[in-house]
Amino acid sequence: MERFAELLDNLVYTRSRDRKIALIAGYLRETPDPDRGWALAALAGTLSIATVKNNAIRNMADERFDPALFRMSRDYVGDTAETVALMWDQLPHVDSGGSPKLGEVIELLNNASRARAPSLLAELMDRLDAKGRFALLKLASGGLRVGISARLAKTAFAQAFDKQVDDVEEVWHALRPPYAELFAWGEGRSERPDPAESAFFRPFMLAHPLDDGSVDLADFAAEWKWDGIRIQIAATDREVRLFSRGGDEVTGAFPEIAEAFSGIGVLDGELLVRGEVQGGEAASFNALQQRLGRKTVTAAMQAEYPVFVRLYDILFDHAEDLRGLPWSARRDRLEHFAARLDPARFDLSTIIDARDFEHLGEIRAGSREAAIEGVMLKRKDSPYVAGRRVGLWYKWKREPLVADCVMMYAQRGSGKRSSYYSDYTFGCWADDGTLLPVGKAYSGFSDEELKWLDRFVRNNTVARFGPVREVEKSLVLEVAFDAVHESKRHKSGIAMRFPRISRLRRDKPAEEADMVETLRGMIG
Amino acid sequence: MWIDPSIPVARALVTHGHADHARGGHGSVWATPETLAIMALRYGTDMGTPVAYGDGMDERGVRISFHPAGHVLGSAQILLEHAGERVVVTGDYKRRADPTCAPFEPVPCDIFITEATFGLPVFTHPPIEEEMAKLLDGRGANPDGCVLVGAYALGKAQRVIAELRRAGYDEPIFLHGAMQRMCELYAGHGIDLGELIVATGLPKAAMRGGIVVAPPSALNDRWTRRLPDPVTAMASGWMRVRQRARQKNVELPLVISDHADWTELTSTLSELRPTETWITHGRTDALQRWCELHQMKARALDLVGREDEDEG
């Protein structure tokens, strides 16, 4: 338990993804079974302890601490589990058999009755130090919150034992914590486990940006680039699972898609929300955002933001691996497959009929539909290959919109940029002559420009609010963005999609920056 | 009679050299010789009237004496005695051993005027040896970079350096320029800090695998761009709370404080059992609540201008 607690603690304070992976990999290599398997499950979110409920922790605190002192402490710390873990040091010390192993903790909790769980939890608390208690309470209450996704945990496993993460992915859902077979394979003590009939994630094929080039439409097919989230549907005759672009399972967030799916295979597509104002067509990303980042979803949410998948590729039809086929052959198979699916939840991404590249350019320029981000170009003879491969798929985003905005606030970046003011909030003019914030950006500028911007912020600070500096409203930033949406969260009433700084307009007086109304006119 | 006044007065009794207790501009200052030296360094003030630990003087019928507080070099509690009544003002204090200052001396009294910077039961400072081991492990894990330790320039920095030496670390330690003179002052008072090198102007390569000590305000500042791939550590009692450490972009939190933690605050009250406890600054409400639960009379003074968090 001590090592696991230390790992969690280190993960809390580590921001670099590579360092997080290295920390987890080191732990997995050095820790014996079954502890490391339970830890892997906890990090990947596949561990659940049924007997401990959140209020058990509160009750434990109420029985031991003065309520007023607990409330003051809780208010200060901001987290119940951490408060209890820290305050436990104030209790009389009980010598009760030394620090338990992680595996022992899980086994005890899982085998405890609901009635016995609280006193068991307290006994375990007595055997741990503050870090260990924090880890225990986080484990028991089911949310580690250390910024680790399931995919990252699997990547760390792969790195620890010199395996391919895709091979890990393939067997993952067939295995259960504490993953003894997985570690046996990792350490070369046994064959790779049988993936059986489980549905698992295959890495996505990705596209390169088509900057200023062009392609011959004799070789390339064109489709719309939809502004939703990339999703993979993997179905066996036992189960249907949905995966996000990062390879994390999102079935729980979109249960209606999994339920509506029929057939066996693996498909690639875009998850979108059907919008009423769009006449039943795909709504903007803004609408989809309401459905993202949820582990489970209510019926009301499902009704208000109905989702569907616009399919554009097929990787497997039953057990047949189609990834080696050319795109055009896969497309035929996809059309055939999709014909049997519920049209309310699944449709096909249409092929754009363009005479030639110029014509496609005109069609692309004319599209201002809410959910269209641009155009995809796919080589007709390309196989489906993982990752980004030159020459096969291109994304040709529509020309960004631009606006001249005034820098209002700046904040330090993180990691390498922590000594630079690199995150900027900018605004446009309202009718009454005040500046209203319209967006925030932290990219698009060169290292040289960043140095200049950092100096500008430091020399033109007018107020400080914690980490945020308010600056003299004098610098015009040309901001590029993909779209503007209505937003109730911002005072200006609008929100930008993918804003980035495209140019520093040091020549332009702030009074000549754009009006909020101008931006409002760009709402697609 | 003014103790640690926040406005200039004709004559001030000063418990210790931190800026929220010792200010410039007083007519005259009574303090320990070490505190006077620190004030002279910080404010360029003339030396005032030195009062050694245990020594005292009479002033209009009040006996005034200074006693070690264990907070930083020269820190003192001030005891006032009048007509058989004894009042102790702690300033800031701690009960843990500290190689850079004299240990706290419990002074029996009727009225105990205490700080409560870490006056919440979540604050238990771990043994400093554990925190030093963390710091040295962090250094070992980052041989091509360095560990940058944020530590308050008066007291904390020197204590961290002295504890590193006690733990057997004898490499040169690199310093932010703002700390140099205070470290020299400590060394001049017989506190061995080993070899210290100012980081300013050094090539990055010279600091690889090293430990750099800087004031907390410099941790995320442009100043750090001169350092080789620093891991940011911070020595402070506040580091006990995760969210606090994360807010400050700290990667290696070191729970090291020059203030009494909750256990020290409450056990000191139990030991002295004063008739009344006055709480000057910090988490006054929680300590007051504890006194209530233990049938001790207490009130909060809510002094203004105290508690600089960097100092924790």
mmCIF file of C-alpha atoms in Angstrom, chain A residues 241-460:
data_model
loop_
_atom_site.group_PDB
_atom_site.id
_atom_site.type_symbol
_atom_site.label_atom_id
_atom_site.label_comp_id
_atom_site.label_asym_id
_atom_site.label_seq_id
_atom_site.Cartn_x
_atom_site.Cartn_y
_atom_site.Cartn_z
ATOM 1 C CA ARG A 241 -18.268 -1.095 -26.806
ATOM 2 C CA LEU A 242 -17.556 2.477 -27.850
ATOM 3 C CA PHE A 243 -14.110 4.032 -27.778
ATOM 4 C CA SER A 244 -12.969 7.641 -28.013
ATOM 5 C CA ARG A 245 -10.055 8.822 -30.092
ATOM 6 C CA GLY A 246 -7.661 8.240 -27.226
ATOM 7 C CA GLY A 247 -8.859 4.646 -26.901
ATOM 8 C CA ASP A 248 -10.817 5.231 -23.710
ATOM 9 C CA GLU A 249 -14.115 3.467 -23.397
ATOM 10 C CA VAL A 250 -17.125 5.803 -23.579
ATOM 11 C CA THR A 251 -19.965 3.264 -23.820
ATOM 12 C CA GLY A 252 -21.459 4.530 -20.561
ATOM 13 C CA ALA A 253 -21.778 8.071 -21.906
ATOM 14 C CA PHE A 254 -23.673 7.017 -25.054
ATOM 15 C CA PRO A 255 -25.668 3.920 -24.101
ATOM 16 C CA GLU A 256 -28.299 4.511 -26.807
ATOM 17 C CA ILE A 257 -25.691 4.025 -29.528
ATOM 18 C CA ALA A 258 -24.477 0.740 -28.077
ATOM 19 C CA GLU A 259 -28.068 -0.468 -27.642
ATOM 20 C CA ALA A 260 -29.132 0.471 -31.151
ATOM 21 C CA PHE A 261 -26.168 -1.178 -32.804
ATOM 22 C CA SER A 262 -26.701 -4.574 -34.395
ATOM 23 C CA GLY A 263 -24.215 -6.806 -36.119
ATOM 24 C CA ILE A 264 -20.636 -7.835 -35.476
ATOM 25 C CA GLY A 265 -17.665 -5.809 -36.553
ATOM 26 C CA VAL A 266 -15.601 -2.678 -35.922
ATOM 27 C CA LEU A 267 -16.642 0.662 -37.412
ATOM 28 C CA ASP A 268 -15.197 4.149 -37.482
ATOM 29 C CA GLY A 269 -17.281 7.310 -37.502
ATOM 30 C CA GLU A 270 -18.166 10.657 -36.003
ATOM 31 C CA LEU A 271 -20.477 11.018 -33.046
ATOM 32 C CA LEU A 272 -22.830 13.980 -33.498
ATOM 33 C CA VAL A 273 -25.909 15.509 -31.903
ATOM 34 C CA ARG A 274 -29.045 15.907 -33.973
ATOM 35 C CA GLY A 275 -30.206 19.509 -33.775
ATOM 36 C CA GLU A 276 -33.767 20.736 -34.145
ATOM 37 C CA VAL A 277 -32.697 24.080 -35.565
ATOM 38 C CA GLN A 278 -30.626 22.190 -38.087
ATOM 39 C CA GLY A 279 -33.789 20.418 -39.277
ATOM 40 C CA GLY A 280 -32.678 17.128 -37.808
ATOM 41 C CA GLU A 281 -29.192 17.525 -39.208
ATOM 42 C CA ALA A 282 -26.032 17.559 -37.127
ATOM 43 C CA ALA A 283 -25.776 20.376 -34.602
ATOM 44 C CA SER A 284 -22.644 22.290 -33.685
ATOM 45 C CA PHE A 285 -19.987 20.916 -31.367
ATOM 46 C CA ASN A 286 -21.426 23.120 -28.657
ATOM 47 C CA ALA A 287 -24.484 20.869 -28.387
ATOM 48 C CA LEU A 288 -22.356 17.741 -28.242
ATOM 49 C CA GLN A 289 -20.312 19.229 -25.464
ATOM 50 C CA GLN A 290 -23.279 18.773 -23.120
ATOM 51 C CA ARG A 291 -22.890 15.028 -23.516
ATOM 52 C CA LEU A 292 -19.117 14.780 -23.128
ATOM 53 C CA GLY A 293 -17.138 13.849 -20.062
ATOM 54 C CA ARG A 294 -19.929 11.911 -18.369
ATOM 55 C CA LYS A 295 -19.588 8.417 -17.038
ATOM 56 C CA THR A 296 -23.322 7.831 -17.147
ATOM 57 C CA VAL A 297 -26.138 9.801 -18.677
ATOM 58 C CA THR A 298 -29.746 10.525 -17.700
ATOM 59 C CA ALA A 299 -32.758 9.834 -19.881
ATOM 60 C CA ALA A 300 -33.439 13.584 -19.999
ATOM 61 C CA MET A 301 -29.981 14.264 -21.430
ATOM 62 C CA GLN A 302 -30.506 11.536 -24.006
ATOM 63 C CA ALA A 303 -33.774 13.117 -25.078
ATOM 64 C CA GLU A 304 -32.513 16.683 -25.155
ATOM 65 C CA TYR A 305 -29.283 15.948 -26.987
ATOM 66 C CA PRO A 306 -29.998 12.934 -29.212
ATOM 67 C CA VAL A 307 -26.802 11.445 -30.573
ATOM 68 C CA PHE A 308 -26.081 9.491 -33.724
ATOM 69 C CA VAL A 309 -23.011 8.181 -35.514
ATOM 70 C CA ARG A 310 -22.069 9.205 -39.009
ATOM 71 C CA LEU A 311 -20.110 6.210 -40.264
ATOM 72 C CA TYR A 312 -17.154 6.519 -42.554
ATOM 73 C CA ASP A 313 -15.112 3.374 -42.361
ATOM 74 C CA ILE A 314 -15.231 -0.290 -41.476
ATOM 75 C CA LEU A 315 -12.268 -2.155 -39.986
ATOM 76 C CA PHE A 316 -13.813 -5.553 -39.368
ATOM 77 C CA ASP A 317 -16.892 -7.248 -40.759
ATOM 78 C CA HIS A 318 -17.540 -10.095 -38.340
ATOM 79 C CA ALA A 319 -14.077 -11.567 -37.817
ATOM 80 C CA GLU A 320 -12.866 -10.556 -41.245
ATOM 81 C CA ASP A 321 -10.133 -7.950 -41.044
ATOM 82 C CA LEU A 322 -10.791 -5.406 -43.803
ATOM 83 C CA ARG A 323 -8.005 -3.027 -42.895
ATOM 84 C CA GLY A 324 -5.774 -4.275 -45.698
ATOM 85 C CA LEU A 325 -8.397 -3.572 -48.357
ATOM 86 C CA PRO A 326 -8.338 -0.328 -50.355
ATOM 87 C CA TRP A 327 -10.624 2.433 -49.120
ATOM 88 C CA SER A 328 -13.009 1.998 -52.078
ATOM 89 C CA ALA A 329 -13.564 -1.680 -51.258
ATOM 90 C CA ARG A 330 -14.063 -0.885 -47.583
ATOM 91 C CA ARG A 331 -16.551 1.777 -48.553
ATOM 92 C CA ASP A 332 -18.643 -0.802 -50.429
ATOM 93 C CA ARG A 333 -18.548 -3.106 -47.440
ATOM 94 C CA LEU A 334 -19.472 -0.209 -45.156
ATOM 95 C CA GLU A 335 -22.500 0.719 -47.263
ATOM 96 C CA HIS A 336 -23.617 -2.862 -47.201
ATOM 97 C CA PHE A 337 -23.125 -3.129 -43.435
ATOM 98 C CA ALA A 338 -24.788 0.203 -42.661
ATOM 99 C CA ALA A 339 -27.904 -0.660 -44.638
ATOM 100 C CA ARG A 340 -28.961 -3.014 -41.831
ATOM 101 C CA LEU A 341 -28.501 -0.436 -39.046
ATOM 102 C CA ASP A 342 -31.138 1.744 -37.359
ATOM 103 C CA PRO A 343 -31.213 4.955 -39.464
ATOM 104 C CA ALA A 344 -32.139 7.043 -36.415
ATOM 105 C CA ARG A 345 -28.761 6.273 -34.859
ATOM 106 C CA PHE A 346 -26.483 5.531 -37.782
ATOM 107 C CA ASP A 347 -26.015 7.062 -41.202
ATOM 108 C CA LEU A 348 -23.297 7.232 -43.808
ATOM 109 C CA SER A 349 -20.910 10.065 -44.389
ATOM 110 C CA THR A 350 -21.702 11.127 -47.948
ATOM 111 C CA ILE A 351 -19.106 11.343 -50.682
ATOM 112 C CA ILE A 352 -18.843 14.851 -52.089
ATOM 113 C CA ASP A 353 -19.413 14.917 -55.808
ATOM 114 C CA ALA A 354 -16.849 17.352 -57.218
ATOM 115 C CA ARG A 355 -15.581 17.610 -60.795
ATOM 116 C CA ASP A 356 -12.052 18.435 -59.772
ATOM 117 C CA PHE A 357 -10.016 19.965 -57.002
ATOM 118 C CA GLU A 358 -10.984 23.544 -57.894
ATOM 119 C CA HIS A 359 -14.625 22.630 -57.834
ATOM 120 C CA LEU A 360 -14.156 20.969 -54.449
ATOM 121 C CA GLY A 361 -12.552 24.185 -53.233
ATOM 122 C CA GLU A 362 -15.684 26.109 -54.201
ATOM 123 C CA ILE A 363 -17.955 23.592 -52.513
ATOM 124 C CA ARG A 364 -15.808 23.758 -49.371
ATOM 125 C CA ALA A 365 -15.841 27.539 -49.316
ATOM 126 C CA GLY A 366 -19.631 27.536 -49.658
ATOM 127 C CA SER A 367 -20.223 25.260 -46.678
ATOM 128 C CA ARG A 368 -21.123 27.023 -43.495
ATOM 129 C CA GLU A 369 -23.182 24.278 -41.963
ATOM 130 C CA ALA A 370 -22.846 24.151 -38.184
ATOM 131 C CA ALA A 371 -21.213 20.750 -37.922
ATOM 132 C CA ILE A 372 -18.891 20.978 -40.911
ATOM 133 C CA GLU A 373 -15.268 21.718 -40.195
ATOM 134 C CA GLY A 374 -13.974 21.292 -43.710
ATOM 135 C CA VAL A 375 -13.271 18.466 -46.088
ATOM 136 C CA MET A 376 -11.549 15.082 -45.753
ATOM 137 C CA LEU A 377 -9.584 13.644 -48.650
ATOM 138 C CA LYS A 378 -8.998 9.908 -48.626
ATOM 139 C CA ARG A 379 -6.846 8.045 -51.101
ATOM 140 C CA LYS A 380 -9.094 5.533 -52.810
ATOM 141 C CA ASP A 381 -6.511 2.742 -52.714
ATOM 142 C CA SER A 382 -5.343 3.360 -49.152
ATOM 143 C CA PRO A 383 -5.511 0.587 -46.561
ATOM 144 C CA TYR A 384 -6.641 1.419 -43.013
ATOM 145 C CA VAL A 385 -3.418 2.006 -41.104
ATOM 146 C CA ALA A 386 -2.967 3.124 -37.513
ATOM 147 C CA GLY A 387 -1.780 6.659 -36.918
ATOM 148 C CA ARG A 388 -0.845 9.382 -39.361
ATOM 149 C CA ARG A 389 0.685 8.178 -42.623
ATOM 150 C CA VAL A 390 1.855 10.610 -45.274
ATOM 151 C CA GLY A 391 -0.093 10.682 -48.527
ATOM 152 C CA LEU A 392 -3.171 8.656 -47.521
ATOM 153 C CA TRP A 393 -5.658 10.836 -45.656
ATOM 154 C CA TYR A 394 -5.780 14.632 -45.581
ATOM 155 C CA LYS A 395 -7.950 17.040 -43.665
ATOM 156 C CA TRP A 396 -8.634 20.250 -45.490
ATOM 157 C CA LYS A 397 -10.223 22.533 -42.951
ATOM 158 C CA ARG A 398 -12.243 25.413 -44.257
ATOM 159 C CA GLU A 399 -10.495 28.758 -44.060
ATOM 160 C CA PRO A 400 -10.481 29.941 -40.470
ATOM 161 C CA LEU A 401 -12.451 32.989 -39.477
ATOM 162 C CA VAL A 402 -10.419 35.839 -38.060
ATOM 163 C CA ALA A 403 -11.118 38.776 -35.793
ATOM 164 C CA ASP A 404 -9.024 41.524 -34.270
ATOM 165 C CA CYS A 405 -9.293 41.342 -30.518
ATOM 166 C CA VAL A 406 -7.702 43.194 -27.606
ATOM 167 C CA MET A 407 -5.626 41.390 -24.983
ATOM 168 C CA MET A 408 -7.272 41.758 -21.558
ATOM 169 C CA TYR A 409 -5.732 39.200 -19.203
ATOM 170 C CA ALA A 410 -2.757 36.873 -19.199
ATOM 171 C CA GLN A 411 -1.861 33.840 -17.188
ATOM 172 C CA ARG A 412 1.274 31.739 -16.869
ATOM 173 C CA GLY A 413 1.505 28.495 -18.804
ATOM 174 C CA SER A 414 2.491 25.177 -17.299
ATOM 175 C CA GLY A 415 5.497 22.894 -17.627
ATOM 176 C CA LYS A 416 8.158 24.415 -19.836
ATOM 177 C CA ARG A 417 6.104 27.569 -20.132
ATOM 178 C CA SER A 418 5.579 28.094 -16.412
ATOM 179 C CA SER A 419 7.792 31.180 -16.360
ATOM 180 C CA TYR A 420 5.990 32.753 -19.341
ATOM 181 C CA TYR A 421 2.685 34.543 -19.538
ATOM 182 C CA SER A 422 1.436 32.428 -22.411
ATOM 183 C CA ASP A 423 -2.363 32.100 -21.956
ATOM 184 C CA TYR A 424 -4.263 35.140 -23.114
ATOM 185 C CA THR A 425 -7.837 36.223 -22.650
ATOM 186 C CA PHE A 426 -8.944 38.726 -25.279
ATOM 187 C CA GLY A 427 -12.051 40.765 -25.898
ATOM 188 C CA CYS A 428 -14.010 42.732 -28.457
ATOM 189 C CA TRP A 429 -15.897 45.977 -28.112
ATOM 190 C CA ALA A 430 -19.523 46.042 -26.968
ATOM 191 C CA ASP A 431 -21.935 48.760 -28.124
ATOM 192 C CA ASP A 432 -21.461 50.731 -24.906
ATOM 193 C CA GLY A 433 -17.727 50.987 -25.536
ATOM 194 C CA THR A 434 -16.615 48.378 -23.009
ATOM 195 C CA LEU A 435 -14.455 45.382 -23.817
ATOM 196 C CA LEU A 436 -16.060 41.990 -23.273
ATOM 197 C CA PRO A 437 -13.973 38.803 -23.196
ATOM 198 C CA VAL A 438 -14.692 36.590 -26.225
ATOM 199 C CA GLY A 439 -12.063 33.883 -25.940
ATOM 200 C CA LYS A 440 -8.802 32.538 -24.614
ATOM 201 C CA ALA A 441 -5.843 31.233 -26.610
ATOM 202 C CA TYR A 442 -2.404 29.884 -25.863
ATOM 203 C CA SER A 443 -1.031 28.929 -29.251
ATOM 204 C CA GLY A 444 -0.342 30.181 -32.726
ATOM 205 C CA PHE A 445 2.675 32.339 -31.918
ATOM 206 C CA SER A 446 6.388 31.622 -32.360
ATOM 207 C CA ASP A 447 8.883 31.335 -29.503
ATOM 208 C CA GLU A 448 10.165 34.795 -30.378
ATOM 209 C CA GLU A 449 6.661 36.213 -30.281
ATOM 210 C CA LEU A 450 6.055 34.483 -26.953
ATOM 211 C CA LYS A 451 9.067 36.265 -25.465
ATOM 212 C CA TRP A 452 7.748 39.540 -26.760
ATOM 213 C CA LEU A 453 4.230 38.843 -25.437
ATOM 214 C CA ASP A 454 5.633 37.838 -22.040
ATOM 215 C CA ARG A 455 7.514 41.109 -21.825
ATOM 216 C CA PHE A 456 4.448 43.031 -22.921
ATOM 217 C CA VAL A 457 2.380 41.454 -20.131
ATOM 218 C CA ARG A 458 4.990 42.171 -17.458
ATOM 219 C CA ASN A 459 5.482 45.762 -18.538
ATOM 220 C CA ASN A 460 1.787 46.545 -18.956
#
